[in-house]
Amino acid sequence: MKRYGLIGEHLGHSYSKVIHEQLADYTYDLIPLSNEEFHHFMSAKEFAAINVTIPYKCEVMEYLDRLDESAAHVGAVNTIVNQEGVLTGYNTDYSGFLYTLNKHQITIKDKKVLVLGYGGASRAILAVLKDLGAKEIVVANRTQKDITITYQEAMECHADASVIINTTSVGMFPNVDATPISLAPFADLTAVVDIIYNPTTTKLLKEAKDRNILGVNGLEMLIAQAKDACQFFLDTKIADEAIDQILDSLTAELNKKDK
Ligand code: ATR
């Protein structure tokens, strides 16, 4: 019953096991589940605490007894704690992204922010940006859904954005030469956050670096959300220094791979 781990559909490239087993003294299993297996797993409740990833972050909510404020606010759950059969859902993608912004002193208040992508990861990020008081949030996506515009429109009509956040997988290994947009039109740009971490410097982040614009990848957010999840799992407090230590070791490992 003391099982910890991550459920999702495809977990082959996940770093969560490596991260969690550095955060705490437990075994953290990667548990890939088909849709049918997912429903069985959630009904059986044979776990102490789990993380949830694509594509089950919303679907999982129907199995929960309680939602904490963060999960209710975002409308998605990435962390579940099982207390004697009572399941509580949390969203630490929210706090992980907030940690990254604070760590790099990226201010959002009164700024115009362009978000690339409108999938699962984008939802927690949009909630943070709203809560931090962004002046305007523009969301661009390949497929048009309710609030989105195209990447072309974003470049043509919203070149005054001062922060850009990529929440898509465009530019992720092995498609490292792909990029969702060109940064060239954005004259007022001060920071770019790319939630991709493999490679550690995507083509988008290279372009930011070449223009002396602050660029941050998604590794810190990934580790920060894992730390917050681990705190809920074990009902304990872990120092932020743990994030820095794991960040250094994983960055070194990923950079070795890139060569
Ligand atoms: P996540 O939970 O990581 O956000 P997701 O829900 O599958 O994953 O969302 C992936 C995002 O990346 C979406 O915005 C998706 O765009 P679509 O809604 O048009 O599918 C975007 N994305 C993925 N592959 C893409 C590609 N090759 N070109 C452009 N956008 C892409």
Coordinates of C-alpha atoms and ligand atoms in Angstrom, one line a residue:
M1 CA 0.0 0.0 0.0
K2 CA 3.0 2.3 0.5
R3 CA 3.4 2.8 -3.2
Y4 CA 4.6 6.1 -4.7
G5 CA 5.0 7.0 -8.3
L6 CA 3.8 8.6 -11.5
I7 CA 0.9 7.5 -13.7
G8 CA 0.4 8.7 -17.3
E9 CA 0.2 7.2 -20.7
H10 CA 3.8 7.3 -22.0
L11 CA 6.5 7.7 -19.4
G12 CA 9.6 6.5 -21.3
H13 CA 11.5 9.7 -21.1
S14 CA 10.4 10.8 -17.6
Y15 CA 12.9 12.2 -15.1
S16 CA 10.5 12.0 -12.2
K17 CA 11.9 8.8 -10.8
V18 CA 15.4 10.3 -10.7
I19 CA 14.2 13.6 -9.2
H20 CA 11.9 12.0 -6.5
E21 CA 14.5 9.5 -5.4
Q22 CA 16.9 12.4 -4.7
L23 CA 14.2 14.4 -2.9
A24 CA 13.3 11.6 -0.4
D25 CA 14.1 8.1 0.8
Y26 CA 11.5 6.2 -1.1
T27 CA 11.0 4.1 -4.2
Y28 CA 9.2 6.1 -6.9
D29 CA 7.7 3.9 -9.7
L30 CA 6.9 5.0 -13.3
I31 CA 3.5 3.4 -13.9
P32 CA 2.4 3.7 -17.6
L33 CA -1.3 3.0 -17.9
S34 CA -3.6 2.6 -20.8
N35 CA -7.0 4.3 -20.4
E36 CA -8.6 1.1 -19.2
E37 CA -5.8 0.4 -16.8
F38 CA -6.0 3.9 -15.5
H39 CA -9.6 3.5 -14.4
H40 CA -8.8 0.2 -12.7
F41 CA -5.8 1.7 -10.9
M42 CA -7.8 4.7 -9.6
S43 CA -10.7 2.5 -8.4
A44 CA -8.3 0.1 -6.6
K45 CA -6.5 3.0 -4.8
E46 CA -3.5 0.8 -4.1
F47 CA -1.0 3.6 -3.6
A48 CA 0.1 5.9 -0.8
A49 CA 0.5 9.0 -3.1
I50 CA 1.0 9.5 -6.9
N51 CA 1.7 12.1 -9.5
V52 CA -0.4 12.3 -12.6
T53 CA 0.6 13.3 -16.1
I54 CA -0.6 13.4 -19.7
P55 CA -3.4 12.6 -20.5
Y56 CA -5.0 12.0 -17.1
K57 CA -4.7 15.3 -15.2
C58 CA -8.4 16.2 -15.7
E59 CA -10.0 12.7 -16.0
V60 CA -8.5 11.8 -12.6
M61 CA -10.6 14.4 -10.8
E62 CA -13.7 12.2 -10.8
Y63 CA -12.0 9.7 -8.5
L64 CA -11.1 12.3 -5.8
D65 CA -12.8 13.0 -2.5
R66 CA -11.3 16.4 -2.0
L67 CA -9.5 19.0 -4.1
D68 CA -7.2 21.6 -2.6
E69 CA -7.5 25.2 -3.6
S70 CA -4.7 25.0 -6.2
A71 CA -6.3 22.1 -8.0
A72 CA -9.7 23.6 -8.0
H73 CA -8.4 26.9 -9.3
V74 CA -6.4 25.3 -12.2
G75 CA -9.0 22.7 -12.9
A76 CA -6.4 19.9 -13.1
V77 CA -4.6 17.6 -10.7
N78 CA -1.0 16.4 -10.8
T79 CA -0.6 15.1 -7.2
I80 CA -2.8 12.8 -5.2
V81 CA -2.5 11.7 -1.6
N82 CA -4.3 8.7 -0.3
Q83 CA -5.1 9.0 3.4
E84 CA -6.8 5.8 4.5
G85 CA -8.8 5.6 1.3
V86 CA -9.6 9.3 1.1
L87 CA -8.0 10.8 -2.0
T88 CA -7.0 14.5 -2.1
G89 CA -5.9 16.2 -5.3
Y90 CA -3.3 19.0 -5.6
N91 CA -1.8 21.0 -8.4
T92 CA 1.9 21.6 -8.0
D93 CA 2.5 22.6 -11.6
Y94 CA 1.1 25.9 -10.4
S95 CA 3.5 26.3 -7.6
G96 CA 6.4 25.0 -9.6
F97 CA 5.9 27.6 -12.3
L98 CA 5.5 30.3 -9.8
Y99 CA 8.8 29.2 -8.1
T100 CA 10.6 29.5 -11.5
L101 CA 9.3 33.0 -12.1
N102 CA 10.3 34.2 -8.6
K103 CA 13.7 32.5 -8.8
H104 CA 14.6 34.4 -12.0
Q105 CA 12.9 37.6 -10.9
I106 CA 10.6 37.5 -13.9
T107 CA 7.8 40.0 -13.0
I108 CA 4.4 39.5 -14.6
K109 CA 2.4 42.3 -13.0
D110 CA 1.2 44.8 -15.6
K111 CA 3.1 43.0 -18.4
K112 CA 1.9 41.7 -21.7
V113 CA 2.5 38.0 -21.9
L114 CA 2.4 35.7 -24.9
V115 CA 1.8 32.0 -24.1
L116 CA 2.5 29.5 -26.8
G117 CA 0.4 26.4 -26.6
Y118 CA -3.0 25.7 -25.0
G119 CA -2.6 22.1 -23.8
G120 CA -2.5 20.7 -20.3
A121 CA 0.7 22.5 -19.1
S122 CA -0.6 25.8 -20.4
R123 CA -3.6 25.8 -18.0
A124 CA -1.6 25.9 -14.8
I125 CA 0.7 28.5 -16.3
L126 CA -2.3 30.7 -17.4
A127 CA -3.7 30.6 -13.9
V128 CA -0.4 31.8 -12.4
L129 CA -0.1 34.6 -14.9
K130 CA -3.7 35.8 -14.2
D131 CA -3.1 35.7 -10.4
L132 CA 0.1 37.7 -10.8
G133 CA -1.8 40.5 -12.5
A134 CA -0.6 40.3 -16.1
K135 CA -1.8 43.3 -18.1
E136 CA -2.7 41.2 -21.0
I137 CA -2.4 37.4 -21.8
V138 CA -2.4 36.3 -25.4
V139 CA -2.5 32.6 -26.2
A140 CA -1.3 31.3 -29.5
N141 CA -1.9 27.7 -30.7
R142 CA -1.6 25.6 -33.8
T143 CA -5.2 24.4 -33.5
Q144 CA -7.7 27.2 -32.8
K145 CA -9.6 26.7 -29.6
D146 CA -11.8 29.3 -27.8
I147 CA -9.3 32.0 -26.8
T148 CA -6.4 31.2 -29.1
I149 CA -4.9 33.0 -32.1
T150 CA -2.4 31.7 -34.6
Y151 CA 1.4 32.0 -34.3
Q152 CA 1.5 34.2 -37.3
E153 CA -1.1 36.5 -35.7
A154 CA 0.9 36.6 -32.5
M155 CA 4.0 37.7 -34.4
E156 CA 2.2 40.3 -36.5
C157 CA -0.2 41.8 -33.9
H158 CA 1.4 41.2 -30.5
A159 CA 5.0 42.1 -31.1
D160 CA 4.8 44.3 -28.0
A161 CA 4.7 41.3 -25.6
S162 CA 7.4 41.6 -23.0
V163 CA 7.4 37.9 -21.8
I164 CA 7.0 34.8 -23.9
I165 CA 6.3 31.4 -22.4
N166 CA 6.5 28.2 -24.6
T167 CA 4.2 25.4 -23.2
T168 CA 4.3 23.3 -26.4
S169 CA 6.6 20.4 -27.2
V170 CA 7.9 22.1 -30.3
G171 CA 11.7 22.1 -30.2
M172 CA 11.9 19.1 -27.8
F173 CA 14.4 16.3 -28.5
P174 CA 14.8 14.9 -31.2
N175 CA 13.2 17.8 -33.1
V176 CA 15.7 20.3 -31.8
D177 CA 15.7 22.5 -34.9
A178 CA 12.0 23.3 -34.6
T179 CA 10.7 26.4 -32.9
P180 CA 7.1 27.7 -32.5
I181 CA 7.9 31.3 -33.5
S182 CA 10.7 33.6 -34.3
L183 CA 11.6 36.2 -31.6
A184 CA 12.7 38.7 -34.2
P185 CA 9.5 40.9 -34.2
F186 CA 9.4 41.2 -30.4
A187 CA 11.3 44.5 -29.7
D188 CA 10.2 44.8 -26.0
L189 CA 11.0 41.3 -24.9
T190 CA 12.6 40.9 -21.5
A191 CA 12.2 37.1 -20.7
V192 CA 11.5 33.8 -22.4
V193 CA 10.5 30.7 -20.5
D194 CA 10.4 27.4 -22.3
I195 CA 9.0 24.5 -20.4
I196 CA 11.0 22.1 -22.4
Y197 CA 14.2 20.8 -20.7
N198 CA 15.5 18.3 -23.2
P199 CA 17.6 19.9 -24.8
T200 CA 18.4 22.3 -21.9
T201 CA 18.7 25.1 -24.5
T202 CA 16.0 24.9 -27.2
K203 CA 16.3 26.8 -30.5
L204 CA 13.9 29.4 -28.9
L205 CA 16.1 29.8 -25.9
K206 CA 19.2 30.1 -28.1
E207 CA 17.5 32.9 -30.0
A208 CA 16.8 34.7 -26.7
K209 CA 20.4 34.2 -25.6
D210 CA 21.7 35.6 -28.9
R211 CA 19.6 38.7 -28.2
N212 CA 20.7 39.1 -24.6
I213 CA 17.2 38.3 -23.3
L214 CA 16.8 36.2 -20.1
G215 CA 15.9 32.6 -21.1
V216 CA 14.9 29.9 -18.6
N217 CA 14.1 26.2 -19.4
G218 CA 11.6 23.9 -17.8
L219 CA 13.9 21.8 -15.6
E220 CA 13.6 24.0 -12.6
M221 CA 9.8 24.0 -12.8
L222 CA 9.8 20.2 -13.2
I223 CA 12.0 19.8 -10.0
A224 CA 10.1 22.5 -8.1
Q225 CA 6.7 20.8 -8.8
A226 CA 8.2 17.4 -7.7
K227 CA 9.5 19.0 -4.5
D228 CA 6.1 20.4 -3.7
A229 CA 4.5 17.0 -4.5
C230 CA 6.9 15.2 -2.3
Q231 CA 6.0 17.6 0.6
F232 CA 2.4 16.6 0.2
F233 CA 3.3 12.9 -0.2
L234 CA 5.2 12.8 3.1
D235 CA 3.6 15.7 4.9
T236 CA 7.0 17.2 5.4
K237 CA 9.0 20.3 4.4
I238 CA 12.0 20.2 2.0
A239 CA 14.4 23.1 1.7
D240 CA 14.5 24.9 -1.7
E241 CA 18.3 24.1 -1.8
A242 CA 17.3 20.6 -2.8
I243 CA 15.9 22.1 -6.0
D244 CA 19.3 23.7 -6.8
Q245 CA 21.3 20.6 -6.1
I246 CA 19.1 18.4 -8.3
L247 CA 19.0 21.1 -11.0
D248 CA 22.8 21.1 -11.2
S249 CA 23.2 17.4 -11.4
L250 CA 20.4 16.9 -14.0
T251 CA 21.6 19.9 -16.1
A252 CA 25.1 18.3 -16.2
E253 CA 23.6 15.0 -17.2
L254 CA 21.4 16.4 -19.9
N255 CA 24.2 18.6 -21.3
K256 CA 26.5 15.5 -21.5
K257 CA 23.8 13.8 -23.5
D258 CA 23.4 16.7 -25.9
K259 CA 27.1 16.4 -26.9
Ligands
ATR1 P1 1.0 19.3 -22.2 O1 0.1 18.8 -21.2 O2 2.4 19.1 -22.1 O3 0.7 20.8 -22.5 P2 -0.7 18.6 -24.5 O4 -1.9 18.8 -23.7 O5 -0.6 17.5 -25.4 O6 0.6 18.5 -23.6 O7 -0.4 20.0 -25.3 C1 0.6 20.1 -26.2 C2 0.7 21.5 -26.8 O8 1.7 21.6 -27.7 C3 -0.6 22.0 -27.5 O9 -0.7 23.4 -27.4 C4 -0.2 21.5 -28.9 O10 -0.9 22.2 -29.9 P3 -2.3 21.7 -30.5 O11 -3.4 22.0 -29.5 O12 -2.5 22.4 -31.8 O13 -2.1 20.2 -30.7 C5 1.2 21.9 -29.0 N1 1.9 21.1 -30.0 C6 2.4 19.8 -29.9 N2 3.0 19.5 -31.1 C7 3.0 20.6 -31.9 C8 3.5 20.9 -33.2 N3 4.2 19.9 -33.9 N4 3.3 22.1 -33.7 C9 2.6 23.0 -33.0 N5 2.1 22.8 -31.8 C10 2.3 21.6 -31.2

